[in-house]
XYZ file of C-alpha atoms in Angstrom:
39
model
C -17.861 -6.481 3.422
C -17.388 -2.893 4.547
C -13.915 -2.026 5.791
C -13.648 1.061 7.932
C -9.827 1.187 7.932
C -8.278 -0.169 4.729
C -4.687 0.514 5.859
C -5.142 -1.439 9.107
C -6.701 -4.277 7.091
C -3.752 -4.174 4.659
C -1.180 -4.355 7.452
C -3.106 -7.070 9.312
C -3.290 -9.253 6.197
C 0.467 -8.939 5.705
C 1.181 -9.618 9.390
C -1.112 -12.669 9.481
C 0.366 -14.097 6.283
C 3.865 -13.596 7.663
C 3.003 -15.281 10.975
C 1.478 -18.224 9.088
C 4.649 -18.380 6.934
C 2.773 -17.856 3.670
C 4.908 -16.901 0.683
C 2.275 -14.521 -0.679
C -0.895 -12.724 0.336
C -3.816 -11.433 -1.759
C -4.884 -7.896 -0.910
C -7.450 -5.739 -2.756
C -5.541 -3.108 -4.737
C -5.559 0.645 -4.310
C -3.100 3.374 -5.201
C -2.484 4.134 -1.517
C -1.638 0.492 -0.753
C 0.631 0.367 -3.788
C 2.490 3.419 -2.500
C 2.856 1.845 0.950
C 4.196 -1.349 -0.610
C 6.981 0.594 -2.286
C 8.314 1.914 1.036
């Protein structure tokens, strides 16, 4: 699967998991996503 915007995908996965009241979400790792998670 080719993702054209990994940050939008990252945020959408978090938003969808939150709306579905999941306690966790699995997201493919990258250093940029790790940095965003620390904010």
